[in-house]
Structure formats: structure tokens, C-alpha cells
Coordinates of C-alpha atoms and ligand atoms in Angstrom, one line a residue:
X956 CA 217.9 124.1 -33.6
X957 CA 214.2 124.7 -34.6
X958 CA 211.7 122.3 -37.2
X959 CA 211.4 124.6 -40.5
X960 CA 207.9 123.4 -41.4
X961 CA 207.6 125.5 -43.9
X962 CA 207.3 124.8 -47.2
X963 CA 209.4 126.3 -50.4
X964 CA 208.7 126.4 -54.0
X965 CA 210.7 124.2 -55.9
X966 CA 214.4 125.2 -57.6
X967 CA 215.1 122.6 -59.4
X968 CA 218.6 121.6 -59.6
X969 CA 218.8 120.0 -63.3
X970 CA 221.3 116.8 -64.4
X971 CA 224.2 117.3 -67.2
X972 CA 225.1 120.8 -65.5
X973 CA 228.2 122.0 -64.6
X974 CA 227.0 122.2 -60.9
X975 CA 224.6 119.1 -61.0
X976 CA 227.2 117.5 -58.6
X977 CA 225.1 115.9 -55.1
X978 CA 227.5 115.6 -52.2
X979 CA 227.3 112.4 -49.4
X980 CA 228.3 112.9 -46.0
X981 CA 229.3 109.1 -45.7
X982 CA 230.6 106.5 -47.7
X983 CA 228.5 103.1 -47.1
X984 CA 226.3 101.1 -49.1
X985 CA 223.3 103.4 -48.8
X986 CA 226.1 105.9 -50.6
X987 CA 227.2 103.6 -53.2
X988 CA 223.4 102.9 -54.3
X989 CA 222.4 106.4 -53.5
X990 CA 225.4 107.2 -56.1
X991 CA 224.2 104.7 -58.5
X992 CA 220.8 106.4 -58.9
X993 CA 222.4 109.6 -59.4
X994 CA 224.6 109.3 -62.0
X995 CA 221.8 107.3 -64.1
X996 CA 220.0 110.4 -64.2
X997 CA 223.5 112.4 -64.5
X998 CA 224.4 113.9 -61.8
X999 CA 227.9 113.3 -60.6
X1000 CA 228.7 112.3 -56.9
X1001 CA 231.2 113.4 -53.9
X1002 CA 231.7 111.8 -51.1
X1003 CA 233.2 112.6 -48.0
X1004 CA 234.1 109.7 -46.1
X1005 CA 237.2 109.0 -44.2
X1006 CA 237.7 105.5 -45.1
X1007 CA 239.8 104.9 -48.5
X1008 CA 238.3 102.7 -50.8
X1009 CA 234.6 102.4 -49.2
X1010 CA 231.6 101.5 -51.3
X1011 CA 230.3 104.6 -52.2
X1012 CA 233.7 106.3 -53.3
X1013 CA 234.7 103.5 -55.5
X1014 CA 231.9 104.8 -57.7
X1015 CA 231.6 108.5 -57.1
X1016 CA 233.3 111.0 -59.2
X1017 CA 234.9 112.5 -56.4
X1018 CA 235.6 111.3 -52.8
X1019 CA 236.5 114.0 -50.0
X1020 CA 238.8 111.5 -47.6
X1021 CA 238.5 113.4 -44.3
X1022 CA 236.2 112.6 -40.8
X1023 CA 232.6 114.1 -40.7
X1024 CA 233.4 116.8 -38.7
X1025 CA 236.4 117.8 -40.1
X1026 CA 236.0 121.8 -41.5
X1027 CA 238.8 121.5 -44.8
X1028 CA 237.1 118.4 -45.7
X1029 CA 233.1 119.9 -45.4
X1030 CA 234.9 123.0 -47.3
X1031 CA 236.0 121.2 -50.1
X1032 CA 232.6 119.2 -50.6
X1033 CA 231.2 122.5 -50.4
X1034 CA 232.9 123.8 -53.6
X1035 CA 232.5 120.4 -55.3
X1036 CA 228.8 119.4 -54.6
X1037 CA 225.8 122.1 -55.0
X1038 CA 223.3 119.9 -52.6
X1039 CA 224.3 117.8 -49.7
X1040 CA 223.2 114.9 -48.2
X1041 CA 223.3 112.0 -45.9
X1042 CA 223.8 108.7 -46.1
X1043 CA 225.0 108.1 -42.2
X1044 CA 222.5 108.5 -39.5
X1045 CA 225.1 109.4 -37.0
X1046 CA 227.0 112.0 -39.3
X1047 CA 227.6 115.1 -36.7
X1048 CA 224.1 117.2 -37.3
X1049 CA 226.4 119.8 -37.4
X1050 CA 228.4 118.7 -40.0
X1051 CA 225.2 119.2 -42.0
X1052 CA 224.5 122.7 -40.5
X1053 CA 227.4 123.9 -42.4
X1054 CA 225.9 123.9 -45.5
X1055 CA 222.9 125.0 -43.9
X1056 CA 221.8 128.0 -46.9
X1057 CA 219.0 128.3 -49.1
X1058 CA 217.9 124.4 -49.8
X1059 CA 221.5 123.2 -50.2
X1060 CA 221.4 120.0 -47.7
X1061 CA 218.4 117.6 -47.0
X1062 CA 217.3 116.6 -44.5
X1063 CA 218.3 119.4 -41.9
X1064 CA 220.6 119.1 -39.1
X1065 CA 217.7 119.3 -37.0
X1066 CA 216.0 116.4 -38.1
X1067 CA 219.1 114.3 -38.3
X1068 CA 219.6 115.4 -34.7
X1069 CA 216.2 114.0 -33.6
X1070 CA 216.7 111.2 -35.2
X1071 CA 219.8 110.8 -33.4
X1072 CA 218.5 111.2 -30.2
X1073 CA 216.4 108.3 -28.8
X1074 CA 214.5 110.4 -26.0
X1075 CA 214.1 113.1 -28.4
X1076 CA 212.8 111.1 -31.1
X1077 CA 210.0 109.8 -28.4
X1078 CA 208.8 112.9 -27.7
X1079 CA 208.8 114.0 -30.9
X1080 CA 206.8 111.0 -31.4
X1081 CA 204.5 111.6 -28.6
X1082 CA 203.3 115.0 -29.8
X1083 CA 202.7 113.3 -33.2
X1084 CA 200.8 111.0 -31.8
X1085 CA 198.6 113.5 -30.0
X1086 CA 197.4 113.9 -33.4
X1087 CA 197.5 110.6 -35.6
X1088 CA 196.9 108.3 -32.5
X1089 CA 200.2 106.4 -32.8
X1090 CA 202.0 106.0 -29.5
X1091 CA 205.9 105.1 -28.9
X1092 CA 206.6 102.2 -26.2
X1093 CA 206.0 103.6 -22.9
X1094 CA 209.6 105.1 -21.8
X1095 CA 211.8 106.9 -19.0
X1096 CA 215.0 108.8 -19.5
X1097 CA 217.9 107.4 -17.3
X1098 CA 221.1 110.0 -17.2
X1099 CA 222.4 109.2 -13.5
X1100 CA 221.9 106.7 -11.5
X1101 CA 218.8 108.4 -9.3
X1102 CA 216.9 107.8 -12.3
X1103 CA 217.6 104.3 -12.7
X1104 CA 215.5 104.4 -8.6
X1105 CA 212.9 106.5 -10.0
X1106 CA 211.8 104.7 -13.3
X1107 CA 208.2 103.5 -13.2
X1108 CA 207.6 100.1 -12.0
X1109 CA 205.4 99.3 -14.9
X1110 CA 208.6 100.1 -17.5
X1111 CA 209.8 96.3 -16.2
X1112 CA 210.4 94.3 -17.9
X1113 CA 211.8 96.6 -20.3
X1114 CA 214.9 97.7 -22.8
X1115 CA 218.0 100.0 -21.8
X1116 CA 219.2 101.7 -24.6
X1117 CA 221.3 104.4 -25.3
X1118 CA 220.4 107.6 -25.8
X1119 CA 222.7 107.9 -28.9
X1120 CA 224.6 106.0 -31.3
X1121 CA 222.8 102.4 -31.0
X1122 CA 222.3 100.7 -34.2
X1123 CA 221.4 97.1 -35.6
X1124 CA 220.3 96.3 -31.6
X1125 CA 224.0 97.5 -30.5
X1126 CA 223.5 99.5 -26.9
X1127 CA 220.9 97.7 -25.9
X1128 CA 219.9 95.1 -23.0
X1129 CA 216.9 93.3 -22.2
X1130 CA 216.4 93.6 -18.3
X1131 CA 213.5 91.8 -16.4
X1132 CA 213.8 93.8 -13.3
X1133 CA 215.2 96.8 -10.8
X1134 CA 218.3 94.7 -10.0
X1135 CA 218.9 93.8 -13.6
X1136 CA 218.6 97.5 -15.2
X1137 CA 220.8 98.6 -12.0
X1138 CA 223.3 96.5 -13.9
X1139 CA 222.7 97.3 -16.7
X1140 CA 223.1 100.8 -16.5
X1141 CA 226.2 100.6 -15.0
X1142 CA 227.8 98.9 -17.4
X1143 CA 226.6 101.7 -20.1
X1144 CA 229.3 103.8 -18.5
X1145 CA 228.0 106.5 -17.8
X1146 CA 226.2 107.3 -21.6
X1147 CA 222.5 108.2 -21.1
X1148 CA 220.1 105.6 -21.6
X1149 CA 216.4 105.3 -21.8
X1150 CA 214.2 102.4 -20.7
X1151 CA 211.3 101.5 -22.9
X1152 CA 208.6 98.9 -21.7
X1153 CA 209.4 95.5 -23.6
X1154 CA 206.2 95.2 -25.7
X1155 CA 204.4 92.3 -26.7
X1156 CA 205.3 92.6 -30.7
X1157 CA 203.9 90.1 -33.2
X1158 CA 205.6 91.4 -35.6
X1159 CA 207.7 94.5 -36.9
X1160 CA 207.1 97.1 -39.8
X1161 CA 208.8 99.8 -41.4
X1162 CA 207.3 102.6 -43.7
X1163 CA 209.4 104.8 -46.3
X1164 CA 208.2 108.0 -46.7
X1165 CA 209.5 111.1 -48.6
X1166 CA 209.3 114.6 -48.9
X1167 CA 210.4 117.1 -51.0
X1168 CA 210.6 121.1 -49.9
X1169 CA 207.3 122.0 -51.6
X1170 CA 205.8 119.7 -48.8
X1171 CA 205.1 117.6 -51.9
X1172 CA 204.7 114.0 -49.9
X1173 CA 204.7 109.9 -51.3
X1174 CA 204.2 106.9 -49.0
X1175 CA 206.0 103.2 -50.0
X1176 CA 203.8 99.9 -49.4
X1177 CA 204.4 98.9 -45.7
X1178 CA 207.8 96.6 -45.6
X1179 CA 207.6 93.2 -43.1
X1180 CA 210.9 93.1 -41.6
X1181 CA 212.4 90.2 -39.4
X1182 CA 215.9 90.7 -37.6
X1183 CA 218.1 88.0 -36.5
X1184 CA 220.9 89.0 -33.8
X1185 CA 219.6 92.4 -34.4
X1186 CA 220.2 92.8 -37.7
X1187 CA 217.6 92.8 -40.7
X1188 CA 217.7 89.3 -41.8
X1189 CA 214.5 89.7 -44.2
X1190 CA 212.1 92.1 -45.8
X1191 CA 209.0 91.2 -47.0
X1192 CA 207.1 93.7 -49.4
X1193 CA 203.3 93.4 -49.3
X1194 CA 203.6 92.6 -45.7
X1195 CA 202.2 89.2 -45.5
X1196 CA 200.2 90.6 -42.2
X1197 CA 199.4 93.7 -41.7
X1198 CA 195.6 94.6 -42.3
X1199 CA 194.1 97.3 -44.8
X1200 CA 193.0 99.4 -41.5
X1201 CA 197.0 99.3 -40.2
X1202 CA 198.2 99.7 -43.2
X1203 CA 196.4 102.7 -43.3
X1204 CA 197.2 104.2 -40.0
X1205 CA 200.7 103.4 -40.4
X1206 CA 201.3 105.7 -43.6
X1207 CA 199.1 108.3 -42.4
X1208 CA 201.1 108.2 -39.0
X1209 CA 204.3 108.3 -41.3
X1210 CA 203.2 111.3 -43.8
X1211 CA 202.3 112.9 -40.4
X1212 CA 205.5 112.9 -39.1
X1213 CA 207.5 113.6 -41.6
X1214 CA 205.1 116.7 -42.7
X1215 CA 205.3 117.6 -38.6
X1216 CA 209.6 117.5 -38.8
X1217 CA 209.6 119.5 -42.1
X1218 CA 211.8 116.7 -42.9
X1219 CA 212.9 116.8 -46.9
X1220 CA 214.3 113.9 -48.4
X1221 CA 213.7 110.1 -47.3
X1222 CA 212.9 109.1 -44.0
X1223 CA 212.1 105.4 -42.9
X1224 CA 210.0 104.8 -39.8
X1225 CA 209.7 101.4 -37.9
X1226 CA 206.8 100.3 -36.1
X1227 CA 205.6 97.7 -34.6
X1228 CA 202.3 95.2 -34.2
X1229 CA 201.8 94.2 -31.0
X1230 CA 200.1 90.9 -30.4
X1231 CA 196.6 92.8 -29.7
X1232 CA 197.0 94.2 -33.5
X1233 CA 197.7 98.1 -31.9
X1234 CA 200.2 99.7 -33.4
X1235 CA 203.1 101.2 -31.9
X1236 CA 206.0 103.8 -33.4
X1237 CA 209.8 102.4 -32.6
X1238 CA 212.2 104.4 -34.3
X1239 CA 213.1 106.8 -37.7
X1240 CA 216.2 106.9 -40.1
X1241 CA 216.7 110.4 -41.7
X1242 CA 217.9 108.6 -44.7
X1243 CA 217.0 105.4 -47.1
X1244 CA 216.8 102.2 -45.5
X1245 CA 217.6 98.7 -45.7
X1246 CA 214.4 97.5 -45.6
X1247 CA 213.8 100.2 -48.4
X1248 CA 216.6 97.8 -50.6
X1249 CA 213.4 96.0 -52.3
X1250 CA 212.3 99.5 -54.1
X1251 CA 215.4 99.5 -57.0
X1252 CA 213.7 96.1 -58.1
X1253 CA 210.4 95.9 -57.4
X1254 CA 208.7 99.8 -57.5
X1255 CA 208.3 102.4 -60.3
X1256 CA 210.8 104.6 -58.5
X1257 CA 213.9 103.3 -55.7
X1258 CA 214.4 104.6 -52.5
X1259 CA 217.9 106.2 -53.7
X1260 CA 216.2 107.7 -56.8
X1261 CA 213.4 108.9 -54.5
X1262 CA 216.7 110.9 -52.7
X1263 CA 217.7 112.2 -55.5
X1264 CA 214.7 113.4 -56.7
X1265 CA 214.1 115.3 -53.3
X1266 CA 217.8 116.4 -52.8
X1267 CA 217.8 118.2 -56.5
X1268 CA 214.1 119.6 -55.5
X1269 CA 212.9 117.2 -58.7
X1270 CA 209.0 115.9 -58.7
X1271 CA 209.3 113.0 -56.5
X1272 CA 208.7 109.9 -58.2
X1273 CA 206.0 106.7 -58.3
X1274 CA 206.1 104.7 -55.6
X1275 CA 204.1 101.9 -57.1
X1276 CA 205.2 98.1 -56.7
X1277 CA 204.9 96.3 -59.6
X1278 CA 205.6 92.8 -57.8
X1279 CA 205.8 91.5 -54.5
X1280 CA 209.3 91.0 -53.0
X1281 CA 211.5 89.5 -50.3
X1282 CA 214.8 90.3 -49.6
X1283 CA 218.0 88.5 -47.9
X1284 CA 220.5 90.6 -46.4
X1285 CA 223.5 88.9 -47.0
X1286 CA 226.2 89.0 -43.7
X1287 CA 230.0 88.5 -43.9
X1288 CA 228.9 85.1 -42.2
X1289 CA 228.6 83.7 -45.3
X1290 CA 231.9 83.9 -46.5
X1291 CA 233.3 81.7 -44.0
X1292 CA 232.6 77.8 -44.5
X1293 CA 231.1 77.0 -41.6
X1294 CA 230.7 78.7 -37.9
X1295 CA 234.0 78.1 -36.5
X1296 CA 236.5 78.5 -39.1
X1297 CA 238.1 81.4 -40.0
X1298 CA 238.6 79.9 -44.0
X1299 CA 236.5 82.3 -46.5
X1300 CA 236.2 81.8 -50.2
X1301 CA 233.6 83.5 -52.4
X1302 CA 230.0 82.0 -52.1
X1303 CA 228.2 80.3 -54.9
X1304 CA 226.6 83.6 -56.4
X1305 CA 226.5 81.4 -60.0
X1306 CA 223.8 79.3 -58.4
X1307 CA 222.2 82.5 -56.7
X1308 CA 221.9 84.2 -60.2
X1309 CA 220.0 81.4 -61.4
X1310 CA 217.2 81.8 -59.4
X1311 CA 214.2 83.0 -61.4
X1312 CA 213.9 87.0 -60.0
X1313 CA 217.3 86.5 -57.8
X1314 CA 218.8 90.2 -58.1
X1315 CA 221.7 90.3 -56.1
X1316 CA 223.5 93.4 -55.3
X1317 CA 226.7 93.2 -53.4
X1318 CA 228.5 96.3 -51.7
X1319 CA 232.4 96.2 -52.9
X1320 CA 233.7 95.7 -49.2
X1321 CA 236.9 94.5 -49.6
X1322 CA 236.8 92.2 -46.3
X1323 CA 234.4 89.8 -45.3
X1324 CA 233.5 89.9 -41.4
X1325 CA 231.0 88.3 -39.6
X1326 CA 227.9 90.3 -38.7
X1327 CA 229.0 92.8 -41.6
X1328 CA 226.5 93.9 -44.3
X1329 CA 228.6 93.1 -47.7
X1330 CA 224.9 92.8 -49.9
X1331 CA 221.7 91.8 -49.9
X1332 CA 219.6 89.7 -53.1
X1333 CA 215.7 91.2 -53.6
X1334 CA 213.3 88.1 -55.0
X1335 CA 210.8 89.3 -56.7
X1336 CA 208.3 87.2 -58.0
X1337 CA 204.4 86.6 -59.3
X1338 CA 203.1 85.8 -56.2
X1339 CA 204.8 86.9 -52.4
X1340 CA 204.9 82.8 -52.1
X1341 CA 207.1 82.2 -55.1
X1342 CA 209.5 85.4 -54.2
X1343 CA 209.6 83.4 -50.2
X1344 CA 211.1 80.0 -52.0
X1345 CA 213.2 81.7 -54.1
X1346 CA 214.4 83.5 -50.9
X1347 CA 214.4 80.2 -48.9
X1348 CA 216.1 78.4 -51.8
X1349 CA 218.9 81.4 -51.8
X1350 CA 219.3 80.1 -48.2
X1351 CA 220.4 76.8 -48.8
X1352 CA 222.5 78.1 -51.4
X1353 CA 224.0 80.4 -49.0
X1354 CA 224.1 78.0 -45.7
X1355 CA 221.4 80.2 -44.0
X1356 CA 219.1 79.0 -41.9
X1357 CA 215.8 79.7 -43.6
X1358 CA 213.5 81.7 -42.4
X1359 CA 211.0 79.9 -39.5
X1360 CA 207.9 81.0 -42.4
X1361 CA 208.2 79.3 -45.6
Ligands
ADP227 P1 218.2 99.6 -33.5 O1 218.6 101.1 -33.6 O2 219.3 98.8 -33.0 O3 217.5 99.1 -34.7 P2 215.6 99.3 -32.2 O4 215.0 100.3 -31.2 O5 214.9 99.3 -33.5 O6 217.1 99.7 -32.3 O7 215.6 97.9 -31.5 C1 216.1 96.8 -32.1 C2 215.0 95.6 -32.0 O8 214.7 95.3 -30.7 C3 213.7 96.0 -32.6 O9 213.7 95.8 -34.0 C4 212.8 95.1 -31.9 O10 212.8 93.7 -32.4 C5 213.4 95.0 -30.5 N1 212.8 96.1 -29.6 C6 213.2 97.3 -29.5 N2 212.4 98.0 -28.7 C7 211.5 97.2 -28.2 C8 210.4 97.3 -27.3 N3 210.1 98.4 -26.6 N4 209.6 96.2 -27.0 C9 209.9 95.0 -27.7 N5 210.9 94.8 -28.6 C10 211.7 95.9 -28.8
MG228 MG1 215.6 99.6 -35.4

């Protein structure tokens, strides 16, 4: 699979046709909201998506219930849906390569597949960063055990991951030496890892960029994300500490690299701060983001409209803020009333919606599980401190424990 760098003049694909109809390959939130943005302009949806009754086909026109890679199902999306799209970063790249023809999908399969590919990505990274001076965490490839004996020294202490597949800090361990990652890699069963150096971060960013197939390119504010157990807990939008000069090498580093991939469509890149204030490239997301969520309240144009815009070959939109925002992912946890017990009633979203700038968005999953994304509520506010104590307020609401910051 080769980059297409090229770059394409524009054919449109207008709303309130008979073929303005934008296919998903997956059925998640970033479906349902990708959806949403659609059919405001008018477009209608489809969705394929094995699950019944998943967030995004519960408001598409037309849901495609088959697996990713199965050939009937990407057959029928085909006839329904005149561009395709992802909303699932592990979706088979192939599955996109079958509608590989004349500007139909975005992003390629061979983005997706870098993207899906940990090593890859880092190399893909490293030649970037030949050119815009942004490096990836020092790293070693580790398919069979010989390579496990021959990673650098210096790598440790450092993070196994898997190659493919990890998400939301899934596939990973932390391992401070030889004996540790020996462990460790055995009990990866056999999937191929890579060990990155454990870097001293002060703090993580991410930066949502798109592209459309004109080579026509628009940069978001840089997002301040902190994870709890992994997962996004909270995005904060300006970031409270990144400096103008970061700021500015982490969008140029991001336009680079998604002008370098040929990449169409949004893309969200995380980086991160280390404690000397360099700046270090982590991972990409050939799709909108969570920590992208903040955009449908507090910019000119969303993320998922911003996918839209790209998929139907549209002029991409404003990225502009108009006010500062935080945002609370909202877990399953909170369903349950307290950490032990398996009783769940519905939380207090009454006292949620009173919060001055509270706009909650919740995903339609019919089960709440721990650790599960079921929404997240974007604060925005005056002033980045007034949209944190609305967040931290939210919290208590909620039974979170706030955020160490406000
Ligand atoms: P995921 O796909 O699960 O998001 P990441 O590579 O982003 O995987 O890792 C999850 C989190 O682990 C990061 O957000 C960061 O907090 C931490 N992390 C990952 N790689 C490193 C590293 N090389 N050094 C220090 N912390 C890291
Ligand atoms: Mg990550």
C-alpha cells in the first residue's frame, strides 16, 4: 500500500441529493455524532456495524448489520452510501480499500493502516520529524523473544506495547528492567510488541488537524488532556500550559504530518511535554477524537462537521474557538452508587443541566459498564477558570473525584 500525496481538485458531493448518502464503517459514538453533523447539513447516513442497536445506527438512516470485513455487508454500503468513512481506528484497512475508487473513502486504507501499526506509525513519525524536528519516544521493535535480549539498555525503564490493537492504555505494561520486560513479553502471547523509553512527561497534548483532497489544511487550538486508568478523564481547550513557541511547533508538526500521509479527513495527533518543555510525538487517530468532543460546543465548526466537510470534498470549515472549554468524559462508573455495588440508577443529569455552560451529550448505550464511555459534558465558559469549577462542580454531582487542578 503506497501514501497518495497527491493532491485532487475538489468534486463536491452536495446535501439534499439523491446520492448525498456518507457511509460509516463503525457504529460508536464518534458515528452517532459524526451522523448528527451530517444530517444537519442533509446528508443521510449508513452504517455498517455489527452490533444491533449501537449509537450511531439508532440515528442513521440506514444501518448495514454485518462485521467489518464481511464482503455482502461492504457491498451493500457500497450501493447505499456515495463516500465512505471511518469512525473505528481498528476497522480492517482493507475493508476501506474496497471502496478504494476515485475519492469515494477518506482517509485511505493506507493511512488507517499506519495508524494501526505502532512501529509503523514511529517510523512514519521519525521521517517526519527529519523535517519538522518533532521526535517519537525512543523505541525497539520486539517480535520474538531474541529481541526482547537485544533492546537497548537505555529503552529501560520503558513501555511494552503492542504492535496492534491497544487502545485507552489496553496492551500495555510499564517495565523497570530486562527481567521485567522478559515477563512482560511473554505474557503478550506471542503479539508483537514495541518498547518505548518511559519519558519524563509533564503533561500530554493532542492536536486535531484536517485535510481535505485539494491538500486544502486547518489546525484546532492545542487540547490539554489528562487520563485516569488510561482513559481520557478531561480535556482542557486553551491548554492551560503549553507556550506560544509549542504551540506553534506542535501544529506545524501536525499539518506536516498529515500533508506527508496524504491523509484526507480528520486526524488527531497526541503529543507530549516532557518536563524539560521538548516536545515529543506519541500517537495519531485516522478519525475525530475524544479530546476533539469540545469543538461541537465551543468552535465555529466541530470535529464531525469538519468530517463531513472533508468526506463530501466541501471547503473545510472555521476552526475558531469562541470560548474556552473543559470536558468530563463520563464512564459507566457512574451509574453504579458507589465502588462496590453492582445497583445502577440514572445519575442526577437535572442538577448537571443546571450548570451555567453544562452541555451534556450522552451516547444511547443501552448498558452501563464500568470503564465504558456512555457520554461526556463540555463546560464552556468566560474564562478557562469558570469552565474548570463548572467541570469540578459536575464532579461532585457525579461522585468523581475532581481533578488534582482546580
Ligand atoms: P493508547 O492507544 O492506549 O492511548 P498511548 O500510547 O497513548 O496508548 O499510551 C497511553 C498513555 O500512556 C499515554 O497517554 C501516556 O500517559 C502514557 N505513555 C505512553 N507512552 C509513554 C512513554 N513513552 N513515556 C511516558 N508515558 C507514556
Ligand atoms: Mg493515546
Amino acid at each position: 500500500m503506497t501514501i497518495d500525496k497527491q493532491v485532487y481538485p475538489r468534486r463536491p458531493l452536495l446535501p439534499n441529493t439523491a446520492h448525498s448518502c456518507l457511509g460509516i464503517l463503525g457504529g460508536g459514538q464518534l458515528g452517532r455524532m459524526f451522523a448528527h453533523a451530517a444530517q444537519a447539513i442533509g446528508y443521510k447516513v449508513a452504517v455498517l456495524e455489527p452490533e444491533a442497536g449501537c449509537p450511531a445506527a439508532q440515528v442513521a438512516e440506514h444501518h448495514v448489520q454485518a462485521q467489518y470485513d464481511d464482503v455482502a455487508g461492504l457491498s451493500v454500503l457500497h450501493t447505499l452510501a456515495t463516500r465512505v468513512t471511518t469512525e473505528f481506528e481498528n476497522v480492517p484497512a482493507d475493508s476501506l480499500n474496497y471502496f478504494t475508487c476515485d475519492g469515494f473513502v477518506a482517509p485511505s486504507g493506507a493511512c488507517v493502516s499506519i495508524a494501526q501499526d505502532r512501529l509503523a506509525e514511529k517510523h512514519f513519525f521519525t521521517r517526519c520529524a527529519l523535517k519538522n524536528g518533532v521526535y517519537p519516544a525512543p523505541h525497539w521493535g520486539i517480535a520474538i523473544h531474541d529481541d526482547v535480549v537485544s533492546a537497548p539498555e537505555d529503552l529501560l525503564p520503558g513501555i511494552l506495547k503492542t504492535v496492534r490493537m491497544g487502545y485507552d492504555g489496553k496492551g500495555q505494561v510499564r517495565v523497570r528492567n530486562r527481567a521485567e520486560l522478559e515477563l512482560a513479553f511473554a505474557g503478550m502471547n506471542g503479539q508483537h510488541c514495541i518498547l518505548e523509553k518511559m519519558l519524563p512527561l509533564a503533561y500530554e497534548v493532542s492536536v486535531l488537524v484536517a485535510r481535505g483532497v485539494d491538500g486544502e489544511a486547518v489546525v484546532y487550538p492545542i487540547a490539554e488532556n489528562v487520563h485516569r486508568d488510561g482513559i481520557l478523564f478531561t480535556t482542557l481547550v486553551p491548554s492551560p500550559n503549553i507556550s506560544p513557541e509549542i504551540t506553534e511547533k506542535a501544529q506545524a508538526a501536525a499539518l506536516d504530518i498529515i500533508a506527508e500521509l496524504g491523509y484526507v479527513g480528520v486526524l488527531c495527533i497526541e503529543f507530549f511535554i516532557l518536563e524539560d518543555g521538548t516536545l515529543a510525538v506519541n500517537e495519531m487517530a485516522p478519525r475525530p477524537h475524544n479530546s476533539g468532543h469540545y469543538t461541537i460546543d465551543a468552535c465555529i465548526t466541530s470535529q464531525f462537521e469538519q468530517q463531513v466537510r472533508a468526506l463530501a470534498q466541501l471547503p473545510l470549515g472555521d476552526v475558531r474557538q469562541h470560548s474556552p472549554a473543559a470536558m468530563l468524559n463520563i464512564l459507566g462508573d457512574v451509574w453504579f452508587e458507589n465502588e462496590t455495588s453492582d445497583q445502577v440508577r440514572e445519575p442526577a443529569w437535572d442538577q448537571i443541566m443546571a450548570i451555567p455552560g453544562a452541555h451534556l451529550h450522552l451516547y444511547g448505550k443501552a448498558e452501563a459498564r464500568r470503564a465504558r464511555k456512555m457520554g461526556h459534558i463540555t463546560f464552556v465558559a468566560s474564562s478557562m477558570q469558570e469552565a474548570q469549577s463548572a467541570l469540578a462542580k459536575a464532579c461532585t454531582i457525579l461522585g468523581i473525584a475532581a481533578p488534582e487542578n482546580v
